[in-house]
Coordinates of C-alpha atoms in Angstrom, one line a residue:
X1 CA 50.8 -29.3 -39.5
X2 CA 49.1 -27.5 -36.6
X3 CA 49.0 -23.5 -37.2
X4 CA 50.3 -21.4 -34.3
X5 CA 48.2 -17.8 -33.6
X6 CA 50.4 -15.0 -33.9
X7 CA 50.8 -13.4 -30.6
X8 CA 53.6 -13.2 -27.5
X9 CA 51.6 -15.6 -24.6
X10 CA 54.5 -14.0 -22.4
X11 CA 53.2 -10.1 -23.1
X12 CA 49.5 -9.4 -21.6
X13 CA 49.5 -6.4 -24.8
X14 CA 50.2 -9.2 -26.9
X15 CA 47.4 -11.0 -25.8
X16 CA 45.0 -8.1 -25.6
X17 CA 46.2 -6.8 -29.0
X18 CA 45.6 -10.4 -30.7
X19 CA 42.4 -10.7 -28.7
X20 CA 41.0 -7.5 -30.2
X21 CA 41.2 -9.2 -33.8
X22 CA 37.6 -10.9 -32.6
X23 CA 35.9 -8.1 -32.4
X24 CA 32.7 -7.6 -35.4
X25 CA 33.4 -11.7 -35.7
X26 CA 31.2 -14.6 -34.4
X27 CA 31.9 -17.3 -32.6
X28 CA 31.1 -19.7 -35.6
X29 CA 33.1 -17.6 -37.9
X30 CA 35.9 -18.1 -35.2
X31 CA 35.5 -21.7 -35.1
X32 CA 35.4 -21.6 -39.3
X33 CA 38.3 -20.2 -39.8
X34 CA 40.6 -21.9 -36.8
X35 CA 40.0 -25.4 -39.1
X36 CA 40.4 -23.2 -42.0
X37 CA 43.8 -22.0 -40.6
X38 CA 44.6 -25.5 -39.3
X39 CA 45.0 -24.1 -35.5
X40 CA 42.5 -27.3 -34.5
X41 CA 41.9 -30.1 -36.3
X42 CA 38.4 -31.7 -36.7
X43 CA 37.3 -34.6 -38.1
X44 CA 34.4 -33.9 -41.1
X45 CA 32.0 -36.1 -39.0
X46 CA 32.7 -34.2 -35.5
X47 CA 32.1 -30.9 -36.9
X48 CA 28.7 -30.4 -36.4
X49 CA 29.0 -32.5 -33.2
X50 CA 31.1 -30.1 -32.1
X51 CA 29.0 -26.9 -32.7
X52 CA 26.3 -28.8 -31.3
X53 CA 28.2 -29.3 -27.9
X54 CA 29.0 -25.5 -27.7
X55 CA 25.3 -24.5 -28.5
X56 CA 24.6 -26.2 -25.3
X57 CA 22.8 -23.5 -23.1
X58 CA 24.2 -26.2 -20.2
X59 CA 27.0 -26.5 -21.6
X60 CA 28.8 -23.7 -18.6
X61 CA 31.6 -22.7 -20.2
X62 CA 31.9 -23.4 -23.7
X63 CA 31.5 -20.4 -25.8
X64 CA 34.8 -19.6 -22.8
X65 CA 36.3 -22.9 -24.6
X66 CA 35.7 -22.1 -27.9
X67 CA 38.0 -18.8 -28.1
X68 CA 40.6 -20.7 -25.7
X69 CA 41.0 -23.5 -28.4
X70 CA 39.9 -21.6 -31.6
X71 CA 41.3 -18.3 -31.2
X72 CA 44.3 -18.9 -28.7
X73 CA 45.5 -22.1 -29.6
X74 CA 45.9 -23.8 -26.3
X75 CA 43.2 -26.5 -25.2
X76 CA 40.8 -25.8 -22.7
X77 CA 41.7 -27.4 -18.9
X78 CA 40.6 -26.6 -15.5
X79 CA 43.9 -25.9 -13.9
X80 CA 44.7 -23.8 -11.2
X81 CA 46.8 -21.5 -13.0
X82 CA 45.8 -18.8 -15.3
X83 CA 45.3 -19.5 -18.5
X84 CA 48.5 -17.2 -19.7
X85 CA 50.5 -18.2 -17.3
X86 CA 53.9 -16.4 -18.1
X87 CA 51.7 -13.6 -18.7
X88 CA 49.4 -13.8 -15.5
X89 CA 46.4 -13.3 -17.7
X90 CA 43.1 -15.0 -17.1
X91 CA 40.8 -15.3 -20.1
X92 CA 37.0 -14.9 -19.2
X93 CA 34.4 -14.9 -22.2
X94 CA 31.3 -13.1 -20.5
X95 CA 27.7 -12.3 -21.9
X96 CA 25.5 -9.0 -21.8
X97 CA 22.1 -8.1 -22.7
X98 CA 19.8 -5.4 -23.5
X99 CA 17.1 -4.2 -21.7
X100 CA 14.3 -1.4 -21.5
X101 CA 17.0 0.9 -19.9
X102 CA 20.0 -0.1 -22.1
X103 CA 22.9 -2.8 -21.1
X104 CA 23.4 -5.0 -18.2
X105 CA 25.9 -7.8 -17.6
X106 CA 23.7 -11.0 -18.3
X107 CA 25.8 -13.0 -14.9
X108 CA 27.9 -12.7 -12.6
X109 CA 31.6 -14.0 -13.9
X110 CA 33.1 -17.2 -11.9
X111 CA 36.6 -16.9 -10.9
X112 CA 37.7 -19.5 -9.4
X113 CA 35.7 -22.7 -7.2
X114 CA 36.0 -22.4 -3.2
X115 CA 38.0 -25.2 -1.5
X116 CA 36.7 -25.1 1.5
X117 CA 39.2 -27.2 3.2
X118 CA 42.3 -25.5 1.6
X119 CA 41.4 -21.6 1.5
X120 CA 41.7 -21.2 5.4
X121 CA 45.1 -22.6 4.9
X122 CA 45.7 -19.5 2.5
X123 CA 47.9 -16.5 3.8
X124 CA 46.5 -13.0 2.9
X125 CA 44.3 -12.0 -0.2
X126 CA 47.5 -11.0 -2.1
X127 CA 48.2 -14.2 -2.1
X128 CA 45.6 -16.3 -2.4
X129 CA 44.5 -18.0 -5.3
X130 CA 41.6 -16.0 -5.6
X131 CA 43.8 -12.5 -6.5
X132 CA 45.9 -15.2 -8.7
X133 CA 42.7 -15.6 -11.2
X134 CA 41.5 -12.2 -10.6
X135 CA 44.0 -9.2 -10.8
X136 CA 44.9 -9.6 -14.7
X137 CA 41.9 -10.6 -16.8
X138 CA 41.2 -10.2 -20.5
X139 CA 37.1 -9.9 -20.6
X140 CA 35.6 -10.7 -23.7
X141 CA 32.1 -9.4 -24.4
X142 CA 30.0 -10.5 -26.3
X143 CA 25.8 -9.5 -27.0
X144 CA 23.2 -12.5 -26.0
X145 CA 20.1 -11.8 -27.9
X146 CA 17.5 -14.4 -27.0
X147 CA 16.0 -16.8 -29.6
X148 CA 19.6 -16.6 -31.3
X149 CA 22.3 -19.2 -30.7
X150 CA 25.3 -17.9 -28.8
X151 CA 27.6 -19.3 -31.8
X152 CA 26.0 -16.5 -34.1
X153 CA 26.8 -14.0 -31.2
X154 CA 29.4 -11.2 -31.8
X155 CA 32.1 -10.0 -30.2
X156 CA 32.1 -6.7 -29.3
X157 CA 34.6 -5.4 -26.6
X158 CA 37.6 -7.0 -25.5
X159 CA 40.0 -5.5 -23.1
X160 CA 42.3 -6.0 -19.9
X161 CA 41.1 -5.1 -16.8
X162 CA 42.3 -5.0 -13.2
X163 CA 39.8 -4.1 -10.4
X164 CA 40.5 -0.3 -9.7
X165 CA 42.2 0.4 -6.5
X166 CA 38.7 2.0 -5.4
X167 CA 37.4 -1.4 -5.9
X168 CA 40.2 -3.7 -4.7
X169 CA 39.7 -2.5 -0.8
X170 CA 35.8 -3.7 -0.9
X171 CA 36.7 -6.7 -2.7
X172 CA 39.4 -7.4 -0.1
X173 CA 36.7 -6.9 2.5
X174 CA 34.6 -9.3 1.2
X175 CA 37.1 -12.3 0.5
X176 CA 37.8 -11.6 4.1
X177 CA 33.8 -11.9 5.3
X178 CA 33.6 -15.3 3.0
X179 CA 36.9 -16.5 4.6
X180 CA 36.0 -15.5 8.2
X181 CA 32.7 -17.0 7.9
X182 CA 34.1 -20.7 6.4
X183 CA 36.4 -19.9 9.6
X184 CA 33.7 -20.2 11.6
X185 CA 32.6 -23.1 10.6
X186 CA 29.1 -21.8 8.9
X187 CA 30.4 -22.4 4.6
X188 CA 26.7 -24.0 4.7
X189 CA 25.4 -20.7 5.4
X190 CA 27.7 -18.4 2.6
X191 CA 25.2 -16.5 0.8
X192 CA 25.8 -14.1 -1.9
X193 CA 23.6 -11.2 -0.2
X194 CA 26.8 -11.0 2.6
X195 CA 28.9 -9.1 0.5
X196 CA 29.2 -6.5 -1.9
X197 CA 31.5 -6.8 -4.9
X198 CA 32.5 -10.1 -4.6
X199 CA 30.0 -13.1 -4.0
X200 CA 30.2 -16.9 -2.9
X201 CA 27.7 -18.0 -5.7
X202 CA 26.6 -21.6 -5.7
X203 CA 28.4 -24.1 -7.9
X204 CA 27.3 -27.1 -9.9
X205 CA 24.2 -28.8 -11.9
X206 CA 23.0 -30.7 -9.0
X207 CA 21.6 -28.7 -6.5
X208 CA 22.4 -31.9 -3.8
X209 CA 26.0 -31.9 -3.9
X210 CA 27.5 -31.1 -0.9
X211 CA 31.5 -30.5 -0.1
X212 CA 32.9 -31.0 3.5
X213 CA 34.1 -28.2 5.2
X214 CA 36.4 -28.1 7.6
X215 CA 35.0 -26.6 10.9
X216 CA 31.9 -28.1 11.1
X217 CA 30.5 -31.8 10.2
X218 CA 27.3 -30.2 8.4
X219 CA 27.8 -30.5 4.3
X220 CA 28.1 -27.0 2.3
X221 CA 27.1 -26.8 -0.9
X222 CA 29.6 -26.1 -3.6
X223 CA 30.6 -22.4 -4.4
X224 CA 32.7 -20.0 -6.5
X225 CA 34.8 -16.9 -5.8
X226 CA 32.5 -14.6 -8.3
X227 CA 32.4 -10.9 -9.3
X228 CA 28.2 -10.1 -9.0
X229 CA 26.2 -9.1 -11.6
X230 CA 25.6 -5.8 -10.6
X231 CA 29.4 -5.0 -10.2
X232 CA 29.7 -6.3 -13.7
X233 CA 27.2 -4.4 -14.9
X234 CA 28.9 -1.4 -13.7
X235 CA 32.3 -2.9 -15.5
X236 CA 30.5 -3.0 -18.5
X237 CA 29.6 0.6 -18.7
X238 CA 31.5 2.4 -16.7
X239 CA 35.2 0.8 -18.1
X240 CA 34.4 -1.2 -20.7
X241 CA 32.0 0.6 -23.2
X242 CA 33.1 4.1 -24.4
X243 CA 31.4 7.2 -23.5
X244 CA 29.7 6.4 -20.3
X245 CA 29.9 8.4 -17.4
X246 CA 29.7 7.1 -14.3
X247 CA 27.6 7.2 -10.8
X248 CA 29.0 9.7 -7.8
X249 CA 31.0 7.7 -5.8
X250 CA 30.5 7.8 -1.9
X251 CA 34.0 7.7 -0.8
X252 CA 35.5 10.5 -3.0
X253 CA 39.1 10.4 -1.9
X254 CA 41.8 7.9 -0.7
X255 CA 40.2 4.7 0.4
X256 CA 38.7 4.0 3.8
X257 CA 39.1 0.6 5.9
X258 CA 35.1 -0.3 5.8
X259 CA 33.1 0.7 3.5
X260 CA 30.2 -0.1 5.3
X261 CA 31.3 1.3 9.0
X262 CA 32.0 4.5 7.1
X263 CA 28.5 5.0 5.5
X264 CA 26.7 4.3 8.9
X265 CA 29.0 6.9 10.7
X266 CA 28.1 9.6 8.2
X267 CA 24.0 8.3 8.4
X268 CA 24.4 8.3 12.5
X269 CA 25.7 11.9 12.8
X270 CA 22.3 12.7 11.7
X271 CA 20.2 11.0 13.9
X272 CA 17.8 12.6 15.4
X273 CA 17.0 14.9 13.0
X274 CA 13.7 15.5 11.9
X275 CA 12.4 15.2 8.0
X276 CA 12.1 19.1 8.5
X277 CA 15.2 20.1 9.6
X278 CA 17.1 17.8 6.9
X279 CA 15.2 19.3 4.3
X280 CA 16.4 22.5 5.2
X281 CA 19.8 21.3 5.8
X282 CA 20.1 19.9 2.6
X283 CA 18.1 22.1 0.4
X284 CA 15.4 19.8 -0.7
X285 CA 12.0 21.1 -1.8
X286 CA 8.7 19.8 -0.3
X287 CA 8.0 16.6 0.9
X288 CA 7.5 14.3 -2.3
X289 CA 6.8 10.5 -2.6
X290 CA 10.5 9.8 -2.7
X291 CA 11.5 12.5 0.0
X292 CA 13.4 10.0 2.6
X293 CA 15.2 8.5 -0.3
X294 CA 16.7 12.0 -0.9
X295 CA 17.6 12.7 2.5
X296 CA 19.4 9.5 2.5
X297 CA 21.4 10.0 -0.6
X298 CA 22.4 13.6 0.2
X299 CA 23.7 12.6 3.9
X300 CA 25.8 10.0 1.7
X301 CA 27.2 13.7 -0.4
X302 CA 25.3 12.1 -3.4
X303 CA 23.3 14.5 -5.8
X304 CA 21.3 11.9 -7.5
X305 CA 19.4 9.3 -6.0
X306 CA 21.9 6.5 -7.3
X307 CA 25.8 6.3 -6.3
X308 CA 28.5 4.3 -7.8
X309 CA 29.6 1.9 -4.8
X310 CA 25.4 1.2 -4.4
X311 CA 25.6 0.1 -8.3
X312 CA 28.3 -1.8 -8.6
X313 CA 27.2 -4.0 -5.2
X314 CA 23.6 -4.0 -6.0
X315 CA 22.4 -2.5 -3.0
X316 CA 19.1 -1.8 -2.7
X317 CA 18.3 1.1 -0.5
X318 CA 15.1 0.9 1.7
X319 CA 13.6 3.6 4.1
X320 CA 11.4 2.7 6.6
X321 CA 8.9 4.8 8.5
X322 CA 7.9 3.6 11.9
X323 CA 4.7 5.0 13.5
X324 CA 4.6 6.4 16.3
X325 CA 2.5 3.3 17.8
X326 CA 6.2 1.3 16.9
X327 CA 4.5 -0.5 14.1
X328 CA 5.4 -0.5 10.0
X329 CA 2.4 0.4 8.4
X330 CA 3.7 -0.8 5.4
X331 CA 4.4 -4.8 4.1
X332 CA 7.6 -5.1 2.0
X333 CA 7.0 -6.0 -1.5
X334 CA 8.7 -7.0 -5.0
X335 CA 7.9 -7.0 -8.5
X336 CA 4.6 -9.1 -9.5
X337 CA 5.6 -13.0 -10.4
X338 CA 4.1 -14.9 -13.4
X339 CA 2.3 -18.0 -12.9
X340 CA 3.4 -20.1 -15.7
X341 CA 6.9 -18.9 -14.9
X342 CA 6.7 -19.9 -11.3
X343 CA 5.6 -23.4 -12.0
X344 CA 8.9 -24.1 -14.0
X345 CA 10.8 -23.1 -11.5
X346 CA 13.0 -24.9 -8.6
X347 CA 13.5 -23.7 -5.2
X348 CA 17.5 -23.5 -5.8
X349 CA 17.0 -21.8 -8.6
X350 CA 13.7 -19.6 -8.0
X351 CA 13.6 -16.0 -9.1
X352 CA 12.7 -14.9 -5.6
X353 CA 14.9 -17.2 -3.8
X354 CA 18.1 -15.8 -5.5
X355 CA 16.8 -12.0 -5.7
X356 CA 17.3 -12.4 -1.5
X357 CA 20.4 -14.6 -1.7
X358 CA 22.1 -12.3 -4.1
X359 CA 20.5 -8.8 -2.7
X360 CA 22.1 -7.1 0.1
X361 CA 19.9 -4.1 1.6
X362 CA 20.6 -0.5 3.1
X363 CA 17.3 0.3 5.8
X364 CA 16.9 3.4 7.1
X365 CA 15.0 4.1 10.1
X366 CA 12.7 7.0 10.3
X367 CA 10.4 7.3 13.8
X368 CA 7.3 9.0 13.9
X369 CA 7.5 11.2 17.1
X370 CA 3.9 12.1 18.9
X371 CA 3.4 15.3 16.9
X372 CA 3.2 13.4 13.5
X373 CA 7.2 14.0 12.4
X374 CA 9.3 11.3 11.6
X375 CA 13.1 11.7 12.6
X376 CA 16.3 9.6 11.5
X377 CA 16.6 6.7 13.6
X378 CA 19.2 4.9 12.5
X379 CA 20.3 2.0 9.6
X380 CA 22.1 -1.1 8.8
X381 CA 23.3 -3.3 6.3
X382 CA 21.1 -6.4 6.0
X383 CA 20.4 -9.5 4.3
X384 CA 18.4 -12.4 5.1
X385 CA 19.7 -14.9 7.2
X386 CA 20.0 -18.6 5.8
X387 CA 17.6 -20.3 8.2
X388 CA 14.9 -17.2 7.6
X389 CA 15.5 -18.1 4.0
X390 CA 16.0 -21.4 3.7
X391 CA 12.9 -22.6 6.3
X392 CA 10.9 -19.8 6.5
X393 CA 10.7 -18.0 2.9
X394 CA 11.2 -21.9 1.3
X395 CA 8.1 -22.8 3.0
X396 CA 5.9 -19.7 1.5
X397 CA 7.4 -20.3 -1.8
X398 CA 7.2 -23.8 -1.9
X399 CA 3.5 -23.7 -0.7
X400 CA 3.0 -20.9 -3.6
X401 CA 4.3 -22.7 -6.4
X402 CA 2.7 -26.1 -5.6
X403 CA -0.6 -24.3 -5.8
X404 CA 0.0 -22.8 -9.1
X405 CA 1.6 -25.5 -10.6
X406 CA -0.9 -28.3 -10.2
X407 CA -4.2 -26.2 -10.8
X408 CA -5.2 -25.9 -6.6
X409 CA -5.9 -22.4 -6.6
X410 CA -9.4 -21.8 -5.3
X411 CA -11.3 -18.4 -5.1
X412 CA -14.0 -18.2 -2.0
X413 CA -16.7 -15.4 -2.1
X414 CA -18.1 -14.0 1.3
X415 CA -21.5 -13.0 2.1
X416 CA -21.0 -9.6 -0.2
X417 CA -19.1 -11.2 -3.3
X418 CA -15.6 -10.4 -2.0
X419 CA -13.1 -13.0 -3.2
X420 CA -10.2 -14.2 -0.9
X421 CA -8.1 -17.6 -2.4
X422 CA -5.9 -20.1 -0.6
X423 CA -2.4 -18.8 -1.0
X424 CA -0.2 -18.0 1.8
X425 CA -1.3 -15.1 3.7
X426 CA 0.3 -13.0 6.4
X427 CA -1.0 -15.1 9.2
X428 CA 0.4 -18.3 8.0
X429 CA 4.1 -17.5 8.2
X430 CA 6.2 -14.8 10.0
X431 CA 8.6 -14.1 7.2
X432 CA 6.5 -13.9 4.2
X433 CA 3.2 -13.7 2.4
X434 CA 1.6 -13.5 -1.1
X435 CA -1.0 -10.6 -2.0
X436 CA -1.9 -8.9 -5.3
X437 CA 0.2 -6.7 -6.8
X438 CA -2.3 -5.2 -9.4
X439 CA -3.7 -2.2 -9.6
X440 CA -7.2 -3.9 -9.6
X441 CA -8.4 -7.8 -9.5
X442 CA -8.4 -7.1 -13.5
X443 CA -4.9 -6.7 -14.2
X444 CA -4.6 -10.6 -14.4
X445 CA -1.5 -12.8 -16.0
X446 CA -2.6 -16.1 -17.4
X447 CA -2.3 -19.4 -15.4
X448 CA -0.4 -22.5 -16.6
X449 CA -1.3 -24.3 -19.2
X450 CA -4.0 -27.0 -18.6
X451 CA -5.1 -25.6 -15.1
X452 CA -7.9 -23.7 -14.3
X453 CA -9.0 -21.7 -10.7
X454 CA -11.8 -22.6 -9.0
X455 CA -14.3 -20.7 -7.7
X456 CA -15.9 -22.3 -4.4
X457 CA -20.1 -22.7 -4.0
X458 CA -20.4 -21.3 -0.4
X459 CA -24.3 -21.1 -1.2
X460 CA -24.9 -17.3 -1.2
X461 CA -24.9 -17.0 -4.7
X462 CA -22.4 -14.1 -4.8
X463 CA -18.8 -13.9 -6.6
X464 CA -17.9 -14.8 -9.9
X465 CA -14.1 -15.5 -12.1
X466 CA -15.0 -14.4 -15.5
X467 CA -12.0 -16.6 -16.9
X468 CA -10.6 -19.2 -15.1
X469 CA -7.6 -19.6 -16.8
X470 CA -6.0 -16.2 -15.7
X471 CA -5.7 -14.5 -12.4
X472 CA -4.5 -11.1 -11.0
X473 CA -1.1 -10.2 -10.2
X474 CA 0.4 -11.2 -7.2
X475 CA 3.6 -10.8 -5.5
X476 CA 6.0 -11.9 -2.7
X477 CA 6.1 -9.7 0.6
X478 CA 7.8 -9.8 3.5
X479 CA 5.6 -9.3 6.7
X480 CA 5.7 -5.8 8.2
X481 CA 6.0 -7.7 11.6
X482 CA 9.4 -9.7 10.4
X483 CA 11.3 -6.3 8.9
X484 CA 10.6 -4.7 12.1
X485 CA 12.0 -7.9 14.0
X486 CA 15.1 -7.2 12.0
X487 CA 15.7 -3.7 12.9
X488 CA 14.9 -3.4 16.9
X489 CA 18.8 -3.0 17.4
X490 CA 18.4 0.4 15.4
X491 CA 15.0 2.0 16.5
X492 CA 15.8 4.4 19.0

């Protein structure tokens, strides 16, 4: 006779309480003892077969699985519903990891898949199925180490959780900007980097499948209602694991309708004002390497140079100095890429690719005046725009990775030794270019296995590769040109 877990599925304390019995076990030990205990029933045979299935790095889902039919008792379905219904509790089973500066969420946590054809039928967000899967959940954490099978994993926290009412208005906003945006007939355009809290991540193992939507005849790809990895990152450790304290928030009382109207108002009463003056204003010693950052941050009535609404979102502040001849001086860059990594990689599921689908960015504006001081200008909320990405970055990328991957990368000495090679410079794209990232040409990571660079005979007898199988750093940039493009509305 099937056992029954003790709990109340009616009581979300019940549920919570029960769930906490996890923690300090793993999921294998979980698995052992539900046959143990007769709550599932496996055949000898299908037991391994059945670990094996849940080892299954593609397997999406079924550590999630695991604890719904090991722990809980109930058998793990895709229905609408939440998964305690008379309780309205959702059950997510959610990854960390450790890194050089502590903890971070490992991914962003699915809610619940986008019907593109149904959701603009939905009445408001307290309503919608979205808020149904979302406003009760009980998150269990567990720690991924790599090289370790997630079945040998432990549980370490698990606890209710509601987004905060500080949260909730955000989130609200941005179900609204993913609606309004399907609305318009653009779902094939949804992009993570157009919201904060709350993402439309893509959805599903082939990267070809497309859904209808129903304002325009061009396919969308399939996507999720998901809470982003930074803003789970910030659940982790700020409600979730004991003794953190938390980033300044922005918006220190009551709640305001935009979050993002309200941080351009308080930049824009400031513009104008020269690097001087706000130094002054704000107390801020001598100009230092990251003096504009400050200024920003300070405006904002932040102390430190991070803030809690930036965190949870991911934001990634950027100030920009324009010269007073209206050019950038300066390319945009990001961290350094590594050649055998790149050449595994897929377009849909590049490192680059996502950082500017995910990433939403804070620019602002400093002007060089003709005396040599720069004064606030103005900012904005940005993210690259599908076709930017998807036809002009692609292209860089694409043309990047081919190179590396099948052994084409060719060094070419000029008259005095000088090497330049064959991938994508400035002039070959307006969006984006690759350029080392180094320190010097000998700060090198290796190249894939089994290719080689080549350095060209132009007959002058000059430049040499002491190893051919490793090459310096290089990096992704956006073109000076392009992020000025973007900002013209703001330059005053």
């Amino acid at each position: 006779m099937k056992s029954t877990p003790s709990y109340d599925h009616t009581d979300p304390l019940s549920i919570e309480s029960y769930g906490k019995k996890m923690i300090g076990q793993t999921f294998r030990s979980i698995y052992e003892q539900s046959i143990q205990s007769g709550i599932i029933r496996t055949a000898q045979e299908d037991t391994a077969a059945y670990v094996t299935k849940h080892e299954d790095k593609n397997y999406k889902g079924g550590i999630g699985n695991l604890v719904e039919e090991c722990w809980f008792g109930y058998k793990a379905n895709s229905d609408a519903e939440a998964d305690f219904p008379e309780a309205g509790v959702e059950l997510k089973v959610t990854p960390y990891v450790k890194n050089k500066k502590g903890f971070r969420a490992k991914e962003r946590l699915v809610l619940t898949m986008i019907n593109y054809m149904e959701i603009v039928k939905e009445g408001d967000f307290e309503h919608s199925h979205l808020w149904e899967k979302a406003q009760l959940m009980l998150l269990v954490w567990y720690l991924h180490v790599k090289g370790i099978s997630d079945m040998d994993s432990t549980v370490d926290f698990v606890q209710l959780f509601t987004p905060p009412a500080e949260d909730l208005k955000i989130i609200q906003n941005d179900y609204q900007k993913i609606v309004a945006k399907i609305k318009a007939g653009k779902a094939h355009e949804l992009s993570e980097g157009d919201t904060l809290y709350l993402g439309a991540c893509t959805k599903g193992s082939n990267s070809k499948l497309r859904r209808q939507q129903p304002f325009s005849d061009e396919p969308a790809k399939p996507r999720a209602f998901s809470f982003k990895n930074s803003y789970m990152t910030y659940v982790l450790l700020h409600y979730i694991m004991p003794g953190r304290q938390t980033y300044e928030p922005i918006v220190k009382y009551g709640k305001v309708d935009d979050f993002e109207n309200f941080v351009e108002s308080r930049i824009d009463a400031y513009r104008g004002m020269s690097e001087s003056a706000l130094r002054k204003r704000f107390n801020l010693p001598h100009p230092s390497k990251s003096i504009y950052a400050q200024i920003v941050f300070r405006i904002l009535g932040v102390r430190g140079n991070h803030c809690e609404e930036f965190e949870k979102a991911g934001i990634v502040v950027k100030t920009i100095r324009i010269q007073k001849n209206g050019k950038m001086k300066e390319c945009m860059s990001f961290p350094a890429f590594r050649f055998q990594e790149l050449a595994e990689e897929t377009w849909d599921d590049s490192t680059f690719g996502n950082y500017l689908r995910d990433t939403r960015f804070f620019f602002v504006v400093f002007r060089e005046d003709a005396d040599g001081e720069y004064h606030l200008s103005g900012c904005k909320f940005w993210n690259m725009p599908y076709k930017d990405l998807e036809y002009g970055v692609r292209k860089v990328w694409q043309e990047t990775h081919d190179i590396i991957k099948e052994g084409r990368l060719v060094l070419t000495p000029d008259n005095r030794g000088r090497l330049s090679n064959n991938l994508p410079n400035a002039s070959d794209s307006p969006i984006a270019h690759v350029r080392p990232h180094g320190q010097t040409r000998e700060d090198t990571y290796p190249l894939p296995e089994g290719t080689h660079l080549t350095v060209r005979d132009t007959g002058t007898g000059r430049g040499t590769w002491p190893d051919t199988t490793i090459f310096t750093k290089q990096c992704f940039w956006l073109n000076n040109s392009y992020i000025l493009q973007q900002l013209r509305d703001i330059i005053h």
